[in-house]
Coordinates of C-alpha atoms in Angstrom, one line a residue:
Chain H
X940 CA 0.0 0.0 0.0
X941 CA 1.2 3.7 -1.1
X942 CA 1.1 6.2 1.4
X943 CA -1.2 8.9 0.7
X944 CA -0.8 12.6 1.1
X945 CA -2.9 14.1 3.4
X946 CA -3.3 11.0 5.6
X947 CA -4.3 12.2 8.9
X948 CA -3.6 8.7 9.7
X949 CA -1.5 6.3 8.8
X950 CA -0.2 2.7 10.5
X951 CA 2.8 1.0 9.1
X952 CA 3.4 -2.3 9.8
X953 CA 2.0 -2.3 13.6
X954 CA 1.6 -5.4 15.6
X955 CA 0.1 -6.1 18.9
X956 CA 0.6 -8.4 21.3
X957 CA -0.8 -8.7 24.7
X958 CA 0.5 -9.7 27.7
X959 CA -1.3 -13.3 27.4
X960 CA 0.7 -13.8 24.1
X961 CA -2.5 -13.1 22.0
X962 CA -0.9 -11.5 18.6
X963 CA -4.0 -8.9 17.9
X964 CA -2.3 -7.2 15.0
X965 CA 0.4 -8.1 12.6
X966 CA 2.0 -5.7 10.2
X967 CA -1.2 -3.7 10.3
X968 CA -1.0 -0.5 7.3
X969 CA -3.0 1.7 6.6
X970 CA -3.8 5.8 5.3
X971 CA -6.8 7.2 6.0
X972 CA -7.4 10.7 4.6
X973 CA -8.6 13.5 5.7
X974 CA -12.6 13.6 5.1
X975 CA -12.6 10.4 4.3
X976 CA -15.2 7.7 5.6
X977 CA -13.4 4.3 6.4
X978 CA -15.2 1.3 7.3
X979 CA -12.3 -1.5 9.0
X980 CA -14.4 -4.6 8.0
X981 CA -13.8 -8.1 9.5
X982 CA -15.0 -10.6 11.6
X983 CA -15.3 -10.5 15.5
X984 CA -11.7 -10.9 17.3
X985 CA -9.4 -9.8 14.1
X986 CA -8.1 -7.0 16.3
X987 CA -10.0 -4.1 14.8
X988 CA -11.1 -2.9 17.8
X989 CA -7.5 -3.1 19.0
X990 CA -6.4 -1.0 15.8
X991 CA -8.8 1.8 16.9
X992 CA -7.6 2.1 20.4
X993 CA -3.9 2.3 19.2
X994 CA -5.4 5.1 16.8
X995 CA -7.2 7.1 19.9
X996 CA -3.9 6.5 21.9
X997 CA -5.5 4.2 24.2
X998 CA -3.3 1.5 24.1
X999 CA 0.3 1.5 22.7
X1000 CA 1.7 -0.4 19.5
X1001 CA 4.6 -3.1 20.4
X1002 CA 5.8 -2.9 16.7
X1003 CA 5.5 -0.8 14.4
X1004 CA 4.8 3.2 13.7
X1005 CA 1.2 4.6 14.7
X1006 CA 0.5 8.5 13.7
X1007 CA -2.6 10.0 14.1
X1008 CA -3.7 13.4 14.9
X1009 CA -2.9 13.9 18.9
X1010 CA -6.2 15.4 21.3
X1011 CA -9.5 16.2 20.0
X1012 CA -10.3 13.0 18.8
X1013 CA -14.0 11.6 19.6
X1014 CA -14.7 7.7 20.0
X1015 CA -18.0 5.9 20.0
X1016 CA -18.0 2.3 21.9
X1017 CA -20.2 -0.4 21.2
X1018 CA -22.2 0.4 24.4
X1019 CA -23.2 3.6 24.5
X1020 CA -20.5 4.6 27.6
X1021 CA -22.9 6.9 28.8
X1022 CA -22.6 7.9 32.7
X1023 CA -26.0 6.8 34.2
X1024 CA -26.0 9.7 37.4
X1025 CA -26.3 12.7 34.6
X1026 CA -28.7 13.6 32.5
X1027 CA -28.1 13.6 28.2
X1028 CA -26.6 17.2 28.6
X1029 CA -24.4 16.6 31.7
X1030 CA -23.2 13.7 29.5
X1031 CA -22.6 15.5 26.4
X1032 CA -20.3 18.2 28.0
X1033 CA -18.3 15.5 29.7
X1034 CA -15.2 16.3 27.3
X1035 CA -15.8 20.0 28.5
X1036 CA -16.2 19.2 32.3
X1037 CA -12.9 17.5 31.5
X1038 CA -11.2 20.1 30.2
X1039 CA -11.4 19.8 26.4
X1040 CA -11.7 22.7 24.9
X1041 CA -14.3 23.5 21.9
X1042 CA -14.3 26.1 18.7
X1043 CA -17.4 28.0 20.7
X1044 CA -18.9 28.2 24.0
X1045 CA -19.4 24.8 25.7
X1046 CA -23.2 25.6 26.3
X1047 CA -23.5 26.5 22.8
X1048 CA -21.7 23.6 21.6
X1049 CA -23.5 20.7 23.7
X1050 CA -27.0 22.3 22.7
X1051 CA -25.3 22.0 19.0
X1052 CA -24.4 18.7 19.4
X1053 CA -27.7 17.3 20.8
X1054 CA -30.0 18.7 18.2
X1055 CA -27.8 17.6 15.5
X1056 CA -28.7 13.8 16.9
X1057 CA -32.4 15.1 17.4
X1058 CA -32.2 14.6 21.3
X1059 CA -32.9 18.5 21.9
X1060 CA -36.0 18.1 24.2
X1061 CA -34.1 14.9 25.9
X1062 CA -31.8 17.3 27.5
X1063 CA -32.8 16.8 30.8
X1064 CA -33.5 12.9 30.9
X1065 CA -31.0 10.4 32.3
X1066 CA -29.8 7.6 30.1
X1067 CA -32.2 4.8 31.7
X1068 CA -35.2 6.8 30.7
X1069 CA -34.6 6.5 27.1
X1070 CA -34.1 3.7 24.7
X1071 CA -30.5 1.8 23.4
X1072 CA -31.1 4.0 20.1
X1073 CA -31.4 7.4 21.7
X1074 CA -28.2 6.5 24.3
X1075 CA -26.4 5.5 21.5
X1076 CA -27.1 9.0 19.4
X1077 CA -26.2 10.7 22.6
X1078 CA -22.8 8.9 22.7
X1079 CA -22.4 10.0 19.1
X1080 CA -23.2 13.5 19.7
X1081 CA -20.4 13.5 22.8
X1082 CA -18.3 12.6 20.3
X1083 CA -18.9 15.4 18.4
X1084 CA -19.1 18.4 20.7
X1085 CA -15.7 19.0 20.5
X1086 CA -15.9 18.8 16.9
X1087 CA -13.2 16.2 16.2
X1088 CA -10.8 16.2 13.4
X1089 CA -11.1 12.5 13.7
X1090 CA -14.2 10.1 15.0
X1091 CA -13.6 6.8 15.7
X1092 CA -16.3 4.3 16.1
X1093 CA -16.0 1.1 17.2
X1094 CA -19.2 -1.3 16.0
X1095 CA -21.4 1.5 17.5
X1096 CA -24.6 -0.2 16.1
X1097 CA -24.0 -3.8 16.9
X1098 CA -26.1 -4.3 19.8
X1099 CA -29.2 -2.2 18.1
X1100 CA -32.2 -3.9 16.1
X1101 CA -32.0 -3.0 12.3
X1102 CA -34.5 -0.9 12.2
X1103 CA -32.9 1.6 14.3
X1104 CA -29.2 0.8 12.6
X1105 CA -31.0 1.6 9.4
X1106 CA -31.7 4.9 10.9
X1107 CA -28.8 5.9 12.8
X1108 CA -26.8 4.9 9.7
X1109 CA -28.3 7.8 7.8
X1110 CA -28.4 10.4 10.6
X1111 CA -24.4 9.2 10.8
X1112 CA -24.1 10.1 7.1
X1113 CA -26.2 13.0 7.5
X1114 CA -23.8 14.5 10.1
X1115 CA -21.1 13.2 8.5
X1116 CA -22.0 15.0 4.9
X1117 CA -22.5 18.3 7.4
X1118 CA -19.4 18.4 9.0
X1119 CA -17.0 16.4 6.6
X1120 CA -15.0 14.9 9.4
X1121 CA -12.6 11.7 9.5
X1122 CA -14.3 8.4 10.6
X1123 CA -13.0 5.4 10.9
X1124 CA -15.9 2.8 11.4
X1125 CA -15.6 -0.7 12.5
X1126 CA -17.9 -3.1 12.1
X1127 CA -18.6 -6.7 11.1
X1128 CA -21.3 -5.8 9.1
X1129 CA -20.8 -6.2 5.0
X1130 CA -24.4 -4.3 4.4
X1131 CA -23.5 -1.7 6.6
X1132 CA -19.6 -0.8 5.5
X1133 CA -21.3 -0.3 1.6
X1134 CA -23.7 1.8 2.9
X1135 CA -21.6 3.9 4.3
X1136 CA -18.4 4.2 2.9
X1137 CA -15.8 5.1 -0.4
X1138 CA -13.7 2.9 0.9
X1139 CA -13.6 -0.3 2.6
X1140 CA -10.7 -2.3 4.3
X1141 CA -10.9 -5.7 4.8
X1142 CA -9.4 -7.3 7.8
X1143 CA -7.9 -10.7 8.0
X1144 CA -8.6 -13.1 11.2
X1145 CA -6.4 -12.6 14.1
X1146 CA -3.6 -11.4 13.8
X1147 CA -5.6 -8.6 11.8
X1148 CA -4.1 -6.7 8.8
X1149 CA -5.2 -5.3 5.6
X1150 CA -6.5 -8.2 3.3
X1151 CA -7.9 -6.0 0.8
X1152 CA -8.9 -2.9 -0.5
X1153 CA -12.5 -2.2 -2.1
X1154 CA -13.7 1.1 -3.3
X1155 CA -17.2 2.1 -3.4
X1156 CA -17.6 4.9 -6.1
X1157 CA -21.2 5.9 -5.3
X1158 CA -22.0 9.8 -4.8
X1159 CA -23.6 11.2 -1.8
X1160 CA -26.1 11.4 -0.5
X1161 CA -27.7 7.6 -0.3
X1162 CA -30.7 6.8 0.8
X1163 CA -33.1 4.0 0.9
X1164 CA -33.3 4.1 -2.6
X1165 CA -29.5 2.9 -2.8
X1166 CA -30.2 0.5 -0.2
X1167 CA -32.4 -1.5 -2.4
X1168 CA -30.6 -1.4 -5.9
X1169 CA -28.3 -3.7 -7.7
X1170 CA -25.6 -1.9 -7.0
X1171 CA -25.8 -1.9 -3.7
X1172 CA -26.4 -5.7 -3.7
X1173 CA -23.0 -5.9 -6.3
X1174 CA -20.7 -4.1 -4.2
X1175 CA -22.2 -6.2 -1.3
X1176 CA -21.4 -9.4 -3.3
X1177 CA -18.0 -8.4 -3.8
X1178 CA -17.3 -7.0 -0.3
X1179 CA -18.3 -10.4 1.0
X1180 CA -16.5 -12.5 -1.3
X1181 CA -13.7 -10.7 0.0
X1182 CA -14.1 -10.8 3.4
X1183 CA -14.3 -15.2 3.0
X1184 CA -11.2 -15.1 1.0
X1185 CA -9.7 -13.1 3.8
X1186 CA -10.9 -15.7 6.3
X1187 CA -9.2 -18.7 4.5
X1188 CA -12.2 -19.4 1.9
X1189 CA -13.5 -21.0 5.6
X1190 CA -17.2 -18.7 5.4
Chain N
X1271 CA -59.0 -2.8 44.5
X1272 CA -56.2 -3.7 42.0
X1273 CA -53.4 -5.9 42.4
X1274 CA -50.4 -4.0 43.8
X1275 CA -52.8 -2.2 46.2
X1276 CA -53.9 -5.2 47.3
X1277 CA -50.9 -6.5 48.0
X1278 CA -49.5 -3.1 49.8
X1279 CA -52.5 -3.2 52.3
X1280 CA -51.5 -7.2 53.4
X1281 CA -47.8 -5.8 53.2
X1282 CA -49.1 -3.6 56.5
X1283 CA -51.7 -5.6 57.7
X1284 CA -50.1 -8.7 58.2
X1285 CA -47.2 -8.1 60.2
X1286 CA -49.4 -6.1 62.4
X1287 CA -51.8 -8.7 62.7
X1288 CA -48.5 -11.1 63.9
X1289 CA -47.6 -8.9 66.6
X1290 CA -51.0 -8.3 68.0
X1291 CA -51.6 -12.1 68.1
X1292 CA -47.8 -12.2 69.8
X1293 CA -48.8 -10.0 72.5
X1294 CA -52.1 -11.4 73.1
X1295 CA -50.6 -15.0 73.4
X1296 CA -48.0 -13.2 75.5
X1297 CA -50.6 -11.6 77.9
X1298 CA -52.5 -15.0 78.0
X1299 CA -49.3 -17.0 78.9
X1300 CA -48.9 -14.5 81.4
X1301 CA -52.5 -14.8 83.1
X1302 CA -52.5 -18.3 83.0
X1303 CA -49.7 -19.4 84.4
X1304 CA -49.5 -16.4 87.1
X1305 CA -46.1 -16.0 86.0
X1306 CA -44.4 -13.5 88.8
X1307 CA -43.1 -10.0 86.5
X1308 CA -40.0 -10.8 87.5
X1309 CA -39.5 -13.6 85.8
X1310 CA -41.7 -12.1 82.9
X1311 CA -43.5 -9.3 82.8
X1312 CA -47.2 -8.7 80.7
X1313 CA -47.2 -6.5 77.8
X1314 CA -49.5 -3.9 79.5
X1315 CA -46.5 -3.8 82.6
X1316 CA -43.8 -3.0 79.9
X1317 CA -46.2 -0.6 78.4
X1318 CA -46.6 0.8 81.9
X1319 CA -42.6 0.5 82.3
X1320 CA -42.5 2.5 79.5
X1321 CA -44.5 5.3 80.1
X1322 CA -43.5 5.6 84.2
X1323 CA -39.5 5.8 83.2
X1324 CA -40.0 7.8 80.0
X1325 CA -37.7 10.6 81.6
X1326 CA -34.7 7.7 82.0
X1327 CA -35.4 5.5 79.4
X1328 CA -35.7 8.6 77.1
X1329 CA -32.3 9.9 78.2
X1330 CA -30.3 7.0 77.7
X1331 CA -31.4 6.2 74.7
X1332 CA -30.3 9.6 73.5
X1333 CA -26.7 8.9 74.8
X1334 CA -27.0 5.7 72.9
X1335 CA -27.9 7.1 69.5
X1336 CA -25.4 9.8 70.4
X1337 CA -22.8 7.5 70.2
X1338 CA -24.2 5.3 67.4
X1339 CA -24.5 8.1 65.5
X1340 CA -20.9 9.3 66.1
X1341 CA -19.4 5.9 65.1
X1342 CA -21.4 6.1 62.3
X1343 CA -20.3 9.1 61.1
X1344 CA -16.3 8.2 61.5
X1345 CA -16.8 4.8 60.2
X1346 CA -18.5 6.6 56.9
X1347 CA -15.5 9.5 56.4
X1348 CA -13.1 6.7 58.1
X1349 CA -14.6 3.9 55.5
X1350 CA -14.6 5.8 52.5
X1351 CA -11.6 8.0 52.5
X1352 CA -9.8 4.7 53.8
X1353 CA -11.2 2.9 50.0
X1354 CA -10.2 5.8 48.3
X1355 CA -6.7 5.7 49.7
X1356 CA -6.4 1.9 49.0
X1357 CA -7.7 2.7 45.6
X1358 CA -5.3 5.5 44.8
X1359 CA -2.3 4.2 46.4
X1360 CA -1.6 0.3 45.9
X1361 CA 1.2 0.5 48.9
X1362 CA -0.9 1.9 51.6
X1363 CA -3.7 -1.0 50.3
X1364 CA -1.5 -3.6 50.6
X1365 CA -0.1 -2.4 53.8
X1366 CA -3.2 -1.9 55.5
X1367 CA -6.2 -4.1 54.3
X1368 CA -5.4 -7.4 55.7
X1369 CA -5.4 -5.5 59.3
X1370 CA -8.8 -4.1 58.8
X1371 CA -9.9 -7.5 57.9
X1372 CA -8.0 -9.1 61.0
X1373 CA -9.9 -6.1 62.7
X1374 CA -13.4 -7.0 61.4
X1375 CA -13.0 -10.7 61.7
X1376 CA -11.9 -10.2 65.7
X1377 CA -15.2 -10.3 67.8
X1378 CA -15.6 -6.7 69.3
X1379 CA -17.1 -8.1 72.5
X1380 CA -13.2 -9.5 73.2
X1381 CA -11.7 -6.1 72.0
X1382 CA -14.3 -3.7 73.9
X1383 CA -12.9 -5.2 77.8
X1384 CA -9.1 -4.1 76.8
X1385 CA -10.7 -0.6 75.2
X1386 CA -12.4 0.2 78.2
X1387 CA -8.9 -0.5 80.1
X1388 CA -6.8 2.6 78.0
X1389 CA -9.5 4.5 76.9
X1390 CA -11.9 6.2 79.0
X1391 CA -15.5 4.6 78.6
X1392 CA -17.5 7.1 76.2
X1393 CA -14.4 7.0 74.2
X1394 CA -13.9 3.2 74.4
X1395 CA -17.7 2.7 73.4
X1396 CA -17.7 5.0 70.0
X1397 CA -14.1 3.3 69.4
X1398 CA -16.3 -0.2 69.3
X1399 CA -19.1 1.7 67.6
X1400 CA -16.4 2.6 65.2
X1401 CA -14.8 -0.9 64.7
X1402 CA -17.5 -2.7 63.9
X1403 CA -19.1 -0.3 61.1
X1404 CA -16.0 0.6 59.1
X1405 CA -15.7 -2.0 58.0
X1406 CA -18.9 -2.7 55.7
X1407 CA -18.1 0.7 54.4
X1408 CA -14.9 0.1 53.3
X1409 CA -15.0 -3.4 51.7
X1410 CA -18.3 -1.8 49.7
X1411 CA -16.7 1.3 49.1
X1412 CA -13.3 -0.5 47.4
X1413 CA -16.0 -2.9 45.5
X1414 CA -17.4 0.5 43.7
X1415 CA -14.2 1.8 42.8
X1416 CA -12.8 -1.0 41.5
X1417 CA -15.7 -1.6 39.2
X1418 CA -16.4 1.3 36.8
X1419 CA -17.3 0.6 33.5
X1420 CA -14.0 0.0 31.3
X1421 CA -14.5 1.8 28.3
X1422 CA -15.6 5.4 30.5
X1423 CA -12.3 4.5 32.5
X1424 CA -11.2 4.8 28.3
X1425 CA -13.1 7.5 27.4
X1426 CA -11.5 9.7 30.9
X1427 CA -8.3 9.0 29.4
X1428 CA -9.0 10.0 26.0
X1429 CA -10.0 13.4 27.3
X1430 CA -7.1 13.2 29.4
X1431 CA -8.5 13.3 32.7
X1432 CA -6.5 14.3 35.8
X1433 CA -6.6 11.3 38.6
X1434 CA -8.9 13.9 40.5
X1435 CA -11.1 14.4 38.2
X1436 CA -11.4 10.2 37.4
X1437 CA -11.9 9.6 41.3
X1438 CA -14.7 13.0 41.4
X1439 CA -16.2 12.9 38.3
X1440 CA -16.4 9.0 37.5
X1441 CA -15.0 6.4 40.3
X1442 CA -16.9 8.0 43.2
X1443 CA -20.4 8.1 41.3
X1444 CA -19.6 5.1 40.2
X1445 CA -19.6 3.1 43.3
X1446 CA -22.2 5.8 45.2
X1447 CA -24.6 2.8 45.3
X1448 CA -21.6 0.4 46.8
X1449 CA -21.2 3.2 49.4
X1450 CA -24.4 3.7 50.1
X1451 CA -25.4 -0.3 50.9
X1452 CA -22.2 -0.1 53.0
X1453 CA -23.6 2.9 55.2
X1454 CA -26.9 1.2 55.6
X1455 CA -25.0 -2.0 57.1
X1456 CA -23.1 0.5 59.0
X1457 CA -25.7 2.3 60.6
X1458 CA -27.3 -1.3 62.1
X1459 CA -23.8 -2.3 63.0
X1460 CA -23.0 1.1 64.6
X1461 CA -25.9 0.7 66.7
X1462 CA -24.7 -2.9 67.8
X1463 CA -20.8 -2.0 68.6
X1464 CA -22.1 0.8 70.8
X1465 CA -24.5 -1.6 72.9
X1466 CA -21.7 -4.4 73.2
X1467 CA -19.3 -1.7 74.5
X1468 CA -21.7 -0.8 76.9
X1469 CA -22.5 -4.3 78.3
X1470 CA -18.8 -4.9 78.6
X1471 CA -18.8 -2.0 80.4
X1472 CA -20.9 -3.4 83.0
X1473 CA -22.7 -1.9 85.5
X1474 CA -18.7 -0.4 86.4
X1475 CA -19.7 1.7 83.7
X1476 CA -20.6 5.3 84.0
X1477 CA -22.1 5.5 81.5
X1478 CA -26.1 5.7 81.0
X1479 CA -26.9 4.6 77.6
X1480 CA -29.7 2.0 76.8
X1481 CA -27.4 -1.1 76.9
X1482 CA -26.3 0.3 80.5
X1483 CA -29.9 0.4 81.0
X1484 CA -30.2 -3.1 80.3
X1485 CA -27.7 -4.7 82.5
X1486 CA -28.5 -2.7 85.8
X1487 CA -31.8 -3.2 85.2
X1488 CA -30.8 -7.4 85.2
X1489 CA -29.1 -7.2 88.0
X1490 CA -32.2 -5.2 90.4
X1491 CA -34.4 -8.3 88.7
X1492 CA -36.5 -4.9 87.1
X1493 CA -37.3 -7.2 84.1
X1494 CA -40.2 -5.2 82.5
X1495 CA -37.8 -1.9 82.1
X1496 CA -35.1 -4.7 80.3
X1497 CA -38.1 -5.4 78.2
X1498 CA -38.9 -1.5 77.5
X1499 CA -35.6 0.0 76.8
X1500 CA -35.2 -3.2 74.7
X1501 CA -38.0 -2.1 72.7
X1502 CA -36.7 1.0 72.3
X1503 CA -33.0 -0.1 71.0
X1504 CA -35.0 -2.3 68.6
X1505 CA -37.0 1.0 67.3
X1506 CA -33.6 2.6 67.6
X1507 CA -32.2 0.2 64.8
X1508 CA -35.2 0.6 62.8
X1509 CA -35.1 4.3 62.2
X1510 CA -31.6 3.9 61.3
X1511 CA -32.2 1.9 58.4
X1512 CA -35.5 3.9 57.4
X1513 CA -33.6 6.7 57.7
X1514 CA -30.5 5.4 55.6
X1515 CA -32.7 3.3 53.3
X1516 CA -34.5 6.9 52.4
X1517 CA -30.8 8.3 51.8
X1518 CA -29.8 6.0 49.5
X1519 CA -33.5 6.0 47.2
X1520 CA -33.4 10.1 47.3
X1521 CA -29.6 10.0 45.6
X1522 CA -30.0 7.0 43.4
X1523 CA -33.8 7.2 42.1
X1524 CA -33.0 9.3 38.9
X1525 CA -30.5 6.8 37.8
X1526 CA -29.9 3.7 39.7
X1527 CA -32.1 0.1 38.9
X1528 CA -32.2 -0.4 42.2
X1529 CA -34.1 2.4 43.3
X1530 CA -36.5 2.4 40.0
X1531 CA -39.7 0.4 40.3
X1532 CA -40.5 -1.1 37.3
X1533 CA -43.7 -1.6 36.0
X1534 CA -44.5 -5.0 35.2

């Protein structure tokens, strides 16, 4: 793989092993670019979630060169990660309370960030009171309130019913076409990746790196109507076929 | 009426209907067997008892909850600042813990006779008051910390959180429910440590609390005031836990499934 300019970030050749000898990564590249909308597709326990947390800074390389844009960066867990004592605004200006600091006025900002997620008049609730969808748009919109040069996102909609992925994948688009930052998605979900993204990087089985590389050419904005054609269904075809031959031809 | 009403009323109704048949048979066993009061007294002679040494009874058993309340109070700053210590600083857990478990595991009746020798005796009794309650707070308090969610713990350190602000704005309201089931064992226990001081202290005590109450009162044979101020350490014990149990639903109903009924 070239290096691209512009990557905001970039991994060349890292590897991770833990402490219990489990090789996560091996040789892991990759160039994301600025803007750009990067689904890391693979199945469960190939190390992508590990590859995002070395991105964030959360957890440290043991070979290899990570470089990624240091601070403001905003990260989506599967769960939602919401603290259940607050209410949706206490949790939105968490990064805030914590000292981040924001282009505009914190108040400003989290009031921003919720409408943007459509949880305006859920200001005042606490998590429990509202459904896995709504926490998980609220976790979203923390993300954003410092408005990120990078989001990362790992699996966010895993653990919702499709009807609500379905949804949240287009207000994630929608916000995404708005503000035109980086995201780096992971996910085990071939539908979803082709959806959402130009690009897609396909992960190999533990110890995860790149297997392949699959562009998705399609303008914005999709919709529904995308959803159902037979390009959608193509690309989908080809994604998967992919994604066996990266497992060993085993799926 | 519907279900849950239903159900509320016999919640109240019952119980009270056990203790009015208790007493009755009480008072009957009494009658019938002309047992003397001073091997047992009837229920209206306690009631009597009651009323006639209100002044007494009523003063000791503010010295009591005096000094139940003053354990309580140390054992809850002792308990918690203690976990967060521990929790903080690996040495001063390693160093200490296995001595406030040797501490909790020793019976404080055994300790309370060698307090009373170097302490003076209010001091020995909230020192037992103390002992036994810290305990609960502390071992529940460490629990808490040491089990916030993983990926906040994550998300703290992406926003590069200060250890302060980890312990204040996450670990702490993290394990508030922890604490708080640890204060309401505390406040029971609190309660008992004080009363076992007291006995120890005997009747060469000077002390006039309700468990002093209790042993004079055994040794003059007055059996229906043992029965009285009895009664009113049990009620003691009870308001504690009301009053603790309310605590912990007024700071956790927002958030905590504990404290939210669910509708079924």
């Amino acid at each position: 793989m070239t290096p691209r300019d512009g990557a905001i970030v970039s991994l060349r050749g890292v590897g991770k092993t833990f402490e219990n000898g489990v090789a996560a990564l091996d040789g892991l590249n990759l160039d994301i670019a600025e803007g750009e909308f990067v689904p890391l597709l693979g199945p469960s326990g190939c190390g992508k979630s590990t590859a995002l947390r070395i991105i964030a800074g959360l957890s440290e390389a043991s070979a290899g060169a990570a470089a990624a844009p240091a601070g403001n960066i905003g990260f989506v867990f599967q769960d939602p990660t919401l603290l259940p004592w607050t209410t949706m605004a206490g949790n939105v200006a968490l990064p805030f309370t914590l000292g981040a600091a924001g282009n505009s006025e914190p108040h400003a900002a989290v009031a921003r960030a919720l409408a943007r997620v459509a949880l305006s008049e859920f200001a005042e609730a606490y998590p429990r009171e509202l459904s896995g969808g709504m926490r998980m748009r609220a976790a979203i919109a923390r993300a954003l309130v410092t408005e990120p040069r990078l989001l990362l996102m790992d699996e966010p909609f895993a653990a919702l019913d499709e009807i609500t992925r379905f949804r949240l994948n287009n207000d994630l688009l929608a916000v995404w076409q708005e503000l035109r930052r980086t995201v780096v998605f992971v996910t085990h979900s071939v539908f979803e990746s082709v959806y959402l993204s130009q690009r897609i990087l396909v992960m190999t089985p533990r110890p995860g790196r790149v297997f392949a590389e699959i562009a998705i050419p399609v303008s914005y904005p999709r919709d529904e109507r995308f959803r159902t054609s037979a390009e959608y269904a193509g690309y989908c075809r080809q994604v998967s076929d992919a994604l066996s031959h990266a497992m060993g031809g085993a799926a | 009426m519907t279900r849950t009403k239903k159900d509320r009323a016999l919640r109240i109704a019952l119980p009270l209907a056990m203790l009015a048949l208790a007493v009755l048979a009480w008072d009957l066993v009494v009658r019938a067997f002309a047992i003397p009061p001073y091997v047992l007294p009837s229920p209206a002679r306690v009631g009597a008892t009651l009323v006639n040494d209100a002044p007494l009874l009523w003063q000791s058993l503010k010295v009591t909850l005096s000094i139940a309340f003053q354990g309580f109070v140390l054992a809850a700053f002792g308990g918690i600042a203690l976990a967060v210590t521990f929790n903080q600083w690996r040495i001063a857990e390693y160093s200490l813990y296995p001595y406030a478990v040797i501490l909790q595991v020793t019976p404080v009746i055994a300790i309370a006779p060698l307090l009373l020798i170097y302490l003076p005796q209010p001091l020995a009794v909230l020192a037992c008051a103390w002992i036994v309650a810290f305990f609960p707070v502390l071992a529940n308090t460490t629990l808490g910390l040491n089990s916030v969610d993983h990926n906040l713990v994550s998300l703290f350190h992406l926003y590069k959180a200060s250890r302060w602000q980890m312990l204040l704005h996450l670990k702490l309201p993290a394990a508030l429910p922890q604490i708080l089931a640890g204060l309401r064992i505390a406040g029971g226990l609190s309660l008992i440590g004080a009363v076992v001081a007291e006995i120890a202290a005997g009747s060469a005590g000077a002390g006039s609390g309700l468990a002093y109450r209790i042993a004079e009162s055994g040794y003059r044979l007055n059996i229906s005031r043992m029965f009285a101020a009895l009664l009113l350490l049990s009620l003691a014990g009870v308001a504690i836990f009301l009053v603790l149990s309310a605590l912990s639903h007024m700071l956790l109903r927002r958030w905590h499934d504990s404290a939210v009924r669910q509708e079924r």
